[in-house]
Coordinates of C-alpha atoms in Angstrom, one line a residue:
X14 CA 17.4 31.6 134.0
X15 CA 20.6 33.5 133.8
X16 CA 20.6 37.2 134.5
X17 CA 23.1 39.4 132.7
X18 CA 24.4 42.3 134.7
X19 CA 26.0 45.3 133.1
X20 CA 28.6 46.9 135.2
X21 CA 28.3 50.6 135.6
X22 CA 31.1 52.7 134.3
X23 CA 33.5 53.8 136.9
X24 CA 33.9 57.4 137.6
X25 CA 36.6 57.3 140.2
X26 CA 40.3 57.3 139.7
X27 CA 42.0 54.3 138.2
X28 CA 44.2 51.9 140.2
X29 CA 47.3 53.6 138.9
X30 CA 46.1 56.8 140.4
X31 CA 45.5 58.5 137.1
X32 CA 42.5 60.6 136.1
X33 CA 39.4 59.0 134.7
X34 CA 39.0 58.6 131.0
X35 CA 35.7 60.4 131.1
X36 CA 37.3 63.4 132.6
X37 CA 37.9 66.1 130.0
X38 CA 41.7 66.6 129.5
X39 CA 43.2 70.0 130.2
X40 CA 45.3 71.2 127.2
X41 CA 48.3 73.2 128.1
X42 CA 50.5 75.2 125.7
X43 CA 52.0 78.5 125.0
X44 CA 49.7 81.5 125.3
X45 CA 49.2 83.0 121.9
X46 CA 49.8 86.7 121.7
X47 CA 46.8 88.9 120.9
X48 CA 46.5 89.7 117.2
X49 CA 46.7 93.4 118.0
X50 CA 50.1 92.9 119.5
X51 CA 51.4 91.0 116.5
X52 CA 50.2 93.7 114.2
X53 CA 51.9 96.3 116.3
X54 CA 55.2 94.4 116.1
X55 CA 55.0 94.2 112.3
X56 CA 54.1 97.9 112.2
X57 CA 57.3 98.8 114.1
X58 CA 59.4 96.4 111.9
X59 CA 58.0 97.6 108.6
X60 CA 59.9 100.9 108.3
X61 CA 63.2 99.0 108.9
X62 CA 62.4 96.3 106.3
X63 CA 61.3 98.9 103.7
X64 CA 64.4 100.9 104.3
X65 CA 66.7 97.9 103.8
X66 CA 64.9 96.8 100.7
X67 CA 64.7 100.2 99.1
X68 CA 68.2 101.5 99.9
X69 CA 70.2 98.2 100.2
X70 CA 68.7 95.2 98.7
X71 CA 67.4 96.8 95.5
X72 CA 70.5 98.8 94.7
X73 CA 72.6 95.7 95.3
X74 CA 70.5 93.7 93.0
X75 CA 70.5 96.4 90.4
X76 CA 74.3 96.7 90.6
X77 CA 74.7 92.9 90.1
X78 CA 72.3 93.0 87.1
X79 CA 74.3 95.9 85.6
X80 CA 77.5 93.9 85.9
X81 CA 76.3 90.8 84.2
X82 CA 74.6 92.5 81.2
X83 CA 76.0 94.7 78.5
X84 CA 74.4 98.0 79.2
X85 CA 74.6 101.1 77.1
X86 CA 73.0 104.5 77.7
X87 CA 70.1 103.5 75.5
X88 CA 69.5 100.1 76.9
X89 CA 69.9 101.5 80.5
X90 CA 66.9 103.8 79.8
X91 CA 64.8 101.6 77.5
X92 CA 65.9 98.1 78.7
X93 CA 66.8 95.1 76.6
X94 CA 70.5 94.8 77.5
X95 CA 71.9 91.4 76.5
X96 CA 73.2 89.0 79.2
X97 CA 77.0 88.5 79.0
X98 CA 77.7 86.7 82.3
X99 CA 81.1 87.4 83.7
X100 CA 82.5 89.1 80.6
X101 CA 82.5 92.5 82.2
X102 CA 84.5 91.1 85.2
X103 CA 87.0 89.6 82.7
X104 CA 87.2 92.9 81.0
X105 CA 88.0 94.6 84.3
X106 CA 90.6 92.1 85.3
X107 CA 92.4 92.5 81.9
X108 CA 92.3 96.3 81.9
X109 CA 95.7 97.9 82.5
X110 CA 94.2 100.1 85.2
X111 CA 93.2 97.1 87.4
X112 CA 96.6 96.3 89.0
X113 CA 97.5 100.0 89.8
X114 CA 94.0 100.6 91.1
X115 CA 94.1 97.5 93.3
X116 CA 97.6 98.4 94.7
X117 CA 96.5 102.0 95.3
X118 CA 93.3 100.9 97.1
X119 CA 95.3 98.5 99.3
X120 CA 97.9 101.1 100.2
X121 CA 95.4 103.9 100.7
X122 CA 93.3 101.6 103.0
X123 CA 96.0 99.9 105.0
X124 CA 98.2 103.0 105.6
X125 CA 95.2 105.1 106.5
X126 CA 93.8 102.6 109.0
X127 CA 97.2 102.0 110.7
X128 CA 97.9 105.7 111.3
X129 CA 94.3 106.6 112.1
X130 CA 94.0 103.8 114.7
X131 CA 97.5 104.5 116.2
X132 CA 97.0 108.3 116.6
X133 CA 93.4 107.8 117.7
X134 CA 94.5 105.3 120.4
X135 CA 97.3 107.6 121.6
X136 CA 95.0 110.6 121.8
X137 CA 92.3 108.5 123.6
X138 CA 94.8 107.4 126.2
X139 CA 96.1 111.0 126.5
X140 CA 92.6 112.5 127.1
X141 CA 91.7 109.6 129.4
X142 CA 93.9 111.3 132.1
X143 CA 91.1 113.9 132.6
X144 CA 93.3 116.9 133.0
X145 CA 92.1 120.5 132.8
X146 CA 90.8 121.5 129.4
X147 CA 90.6 117.8 128.4
X148 CA 87.0 118.2 127.3
X149 CA 87.7 121.4 125.3
X150 CA 90.6 119.9 123.4
X151 CA 88.8 116.7 122.7
X152 CA 85.9 118.7 121.2
X153 CA 88.4 120.6 119.0
X154 CA 89.8 117.3 117.7
X155 CA 86.3 116.5 116.5
X156 CA 86.3 119.4 114.0
X157 CA 87.9 117.4 111.1
X158 CA 85.2 114.7 111.5
X159 CA 82.3 117.2 111.7
X160 CA 83.4 119.2 108.6
X161 CA 81.9 118.2 105.2
X162 CA 84.3 116.2 103.2
X163 CA 84.3 118.7 100.3
X164 CA 85.4 121.4 102.7
X165 CA 88.2 119.3 104.2
X166 CA 89.4 118.1 100.8
X167 CA 89.4 121.6 99.4
X168 CA 91.3 122.9 102.4
X169 CA 94.0 120.2 102.0
X170 CA 94.1 120.9 98.2
X171 CA 94.8 124.6 98.9
X172 CA 97.4 123.8 101.6
X173 CA 99.3 121.4 99.3
X174 CA 99.3 123.7 96.3
X175 CA 102.7 123.7 94.7
X176 CA 103.0 127.5 94.2
X177 CA 101.0 129.1 97.0
X178 CA 100.4 126.3 99.5
X179 CA 101.1 126.7 103.2
X180 CA 103.0 123.4 103.5
X181 CA 105.5 124.4 100.8
X182 CA 105.9 127.8 102.5
X183 CA 106.8 126.1 105.8
X184 CA 109.2 123.8 103.9
X185 CA 110.8 126.8 102.3
X186 CA 111.4 128.3 105.7
X187 CA 113.6 125.3 106.6
X188 CA 115.4 125.4 103.3
X189 CA 113.6 122.4 101.8
X190 CA 112.7 122.7 98.1
X191 CA 108.9 122.7 97.3
X192 CA 107.1 119.5 96.7
X193 CA 104.5 119.0 93.9
X194 CA 102.1 117.3 96.3
X195 CA 99.1 117.0 93.9
X196 CA 100.8 117.0 90.5
X197 CA 103.6 114.5 91.0
X198 CA 103.0 110.8 90.4
X199 CA 105.2 110.1 93.4
X200 CA 103.4 112.3 95.9
X201 CA 99.8 112.3 94.7
X202 CA 98.8 109.2 96.6
X203 CA 100.8 110.2 99.7
X204 CA 98.9 113.5 99.7
X205 CA 95.4 112.0 99.7
X206 CA 96.5 109.5 102.3
X207 CA 97.6 112.3 104.6
X208 CA 94.3 114.1 104.2
X209 CA 92.3 110.9 104.8
X210 CA 94.4 110.2 108.0
X211 CA 93.6 113.7 109.3
X212 CA 89.9 113.2 108.7
X213 CA 89.7 109.7 110.2
X214 CA 91.6 110.3 113.5
X215 CA 88.6 111.9 115.4
X216 CA 86.4 108.9 114.6
X217 CA 89.0 106.5 116.1
X218 CA 89.5 108.9 119.1
X219 CA 85.8 108.9 119.9
X220 CA 85.2 105.1 119.7
X221 CA 88.4 104.2 121.6
X222 CA 87.9 106.8 124.3
X223 CA 84.4 105.4 125.0
X224 CA 86.0 102.0 125.3
X225 CA 88.5 103.3 127.8
X226 CA 85.6 104.6 129.9
X227 CA 84.4 101.0 130.5
X228 CA 87.8 99.9 132.0
X229 CA 87.6 99.8 135.7
X230 CA 90.0 102.2 137.5
X231 CA 90.6 99.5 140.2
X232 CA 92.7 97.5 137.7
X233 CA 95.1 100.4 137.2
X234 CA 95.3 101.0 141.0
X235 CA 96.0 97.4 141.6
X236 CA 98.7 97.5 138.9
X237 CA 100.3 100.5 140.5
X238 CA 100.4 98.7 143.9
X239 CA 102.3 95.9 142.1
X240 CA 104.8 98.4 140.8
X241 CA 103.7 98.5 137.1
X242 CA 104.8 101.5 135.1
X243 CA 102.7 103.4 132.5
X244 CA 103.8 101.2 129.6
X245 CA 103.1 98.0 131.5
X246 CA 99.6 99.3 132.4
X247 CA 98.9 100.1 128.8
X248 CA 100.2 96.8 127.4
X249 CA 98.8 94.5 130.1
X250 CA 95.5 96.2 130.9
X251 CA 94.4 98.9 128.4
X252 CA 95.3 97.2 125.1
X253 CA 93.9 93.7 125.9
X254 CA 90.6 95.1 127.3
X255 CA 90.2 97.3 124.3
X256 CA 90.3 94.5 121.8
X257 CA 86.6 94.2 121.2
X258 CA 86.3 98.0 120.7
X259 CA 89.4 98.0 118.6
X260 CA 88.1 95.3 116.3
X261 CA 84.9 97.1 115.5
X262 CA 86.8 100.4 115.0
X263 CA 89.2 98.8 112.5
X264 CA 86.3 97.1 110.7
X265 CA 84.3 100.3 110.3
X266 CA 87.4 102.1 109.3
X267 CA 88.2 99.5 106.6
X268 CA 84.7 99.6 105.2
X269 CA 84.7 103.4 105.1
X270 CA 88.2 103.8 103.7
X271 CA 87.6 101.3 100.9
X272 CA 84.9 103.4 99.4
X273 CA 86.5 106.9 99.9
X274 CA 85.8 108.9 96.8
X275 CA 85.3 112.6 97.7
X276 CA 88.8 113.3 99.1
X277 CA 90.7 111.7 96.2
X278 CA 88.4 113.2 93.5
X279 CA 88.6 116.8 94.8
X280 CA 92.3 116.7 95.4
X281 CA 93.7 114.8 92.5
X282 CA 90.9 113.3 90.4
X283 CA 92.8 110.1 90.5
X284 CA 95.8 111.6 88.7
X285 CA 98.2 112.5 87.5
X286 CA 97.6 109.7 85.1
X287 CA 96.4 106.9 87.4
X288 CA 98.9 107.5 90.2
X289 CA 96.2 108.0 92.8
X290 CA 93.3 106.0 91.2
X291 CA 91.5 103.6 93.5
X292 CA 88.6 101.3 92.8
X293 CA 86.1 103.9 93.8
X294 CA 87.7 106.5 91.5
X295 CA 88.0 104.0 88.6
X296 CA 84.4 103.0 88.9
X297 CA 83.3 106.6 88.7
X298 CA 85.5 107.3 85.7
X299 CA 84.1 104.3 83.9
X300 CA 80.5 105.2 84.6
X301 CA 80.6 109.0 84.4
X302 CA 84.0 110.0 83.1
X303 CA 83.3 110.1 79.4
X304 CA 80.5 110.9 77.0
X305 CA 80.1 107.1 76.3
X306 CA 80.1 105.6 79.8
X307 CA 80.9 101.9 80.4
X308 CA 78.1 101.3 82.9
X309 CA 78.5 97.5 83.2
X310 CA 82.3 97.5 83.9
X311 CA 81.8 100.4 86.3
X312 CA 79.2 98.2 88.2
X313 CA 81.7 95.3 88.1
X314 CA 84.3 97.4 89.8
X315 CA 81.8 98.6 92.4
X316 CA 80.9 94.9 93.1
X317 CA 84.6 94.2 93.7
X318 CA 84.6 96.8 96.4
X319 CA 81.5 95.2 98.0
X320 CA 83.2 91.8 97.9
X321 CA 86.3 93.2 99.6
X322 CA 84.2 94.8 102.4
X323 CA 82.3 91.5 102.8
X324 CA 85.5 89.6 103.2
X325 CA 86.7 92.0 105.9
X326 CA 83.4 91.6 107.6
X327 CA 83.6 87.8 107.6
X328 CA 87.1 88.0 109.0
X329 CA 85.9 90.2 111.8
X330 CA 83.1 87.8 112.6
X331 CA 85.5 84.8 112.7
X332 CA 87.9 86.7 114.9
X333 CA 85.1 87.6 117.3
X334 CA 83.9 84.0 117.5
X335 CA 87.5 82.9 118.4
X336 CA 87.7 85.5 121.1
X337 CA 84.3 84.6 122.5
X338 CA 85.3 80.9 122.6
X339 CA 88.6 81.5 124.2

């Protein structure tokens, strides 16, 4: 008689030294955050998301919708505007005002940025010497930036008045004939550029001065020991180390200057004729400058400004990537 023996299951470790199959495996993984912590994170994030949606995403969507439909005052209130695609953009490009407005926008932006950055950098280097009354004078230079734009523009409009302006009075003292700053097609754009430069210098001064504070003094002391003069210190140390701060300063200045409206409108209203009309002024004139506003072309001009600002932003990002990879 044959006896069948059943082997008892092994509970010890296997020959390979591993754990027994009967042993319950221990699962390892990332610890999940408590649900209360997740809700707290969303609660802190919600105000930012709501703000971006209400004040950025929705206005941008609405502006794009205005530009691709044929809106009138009635359809703007009641709805039902027909879809026209890019017809409004074609209308804007074919308008005789487009080329002068584009040229004026480019000149106003480029000239303003160049002089604002140059004077801001020079003043930042000057105040970085930390001489007596440096803080007081630096605070006084912030006054143009702190004043409301309507006050600054009105002040410059009064100073540049052809008959009773202070600037023409000074020119008369030196025997120079008066200049029609605000009423001459030749000088109107120059006038608003001068006012915008004066207003924008303090912003460049503050940002660049803060960048200079982060440059180690040891670098300048080492350069002095090597016999470097002031210009060599600036060109070899200050300017290269200020590149990241300079890039963001120029980008913010470009975005701000592209959309400048208050200064030009208060001083010249885009005139005489269209001699100082920029895209921002033209968009306002189309949308609110007559009893029958062209809302859709006005939105199209506004979108062109957004595209220009976006292009400059992308250029800045690309330049920053190249600098980081260098």
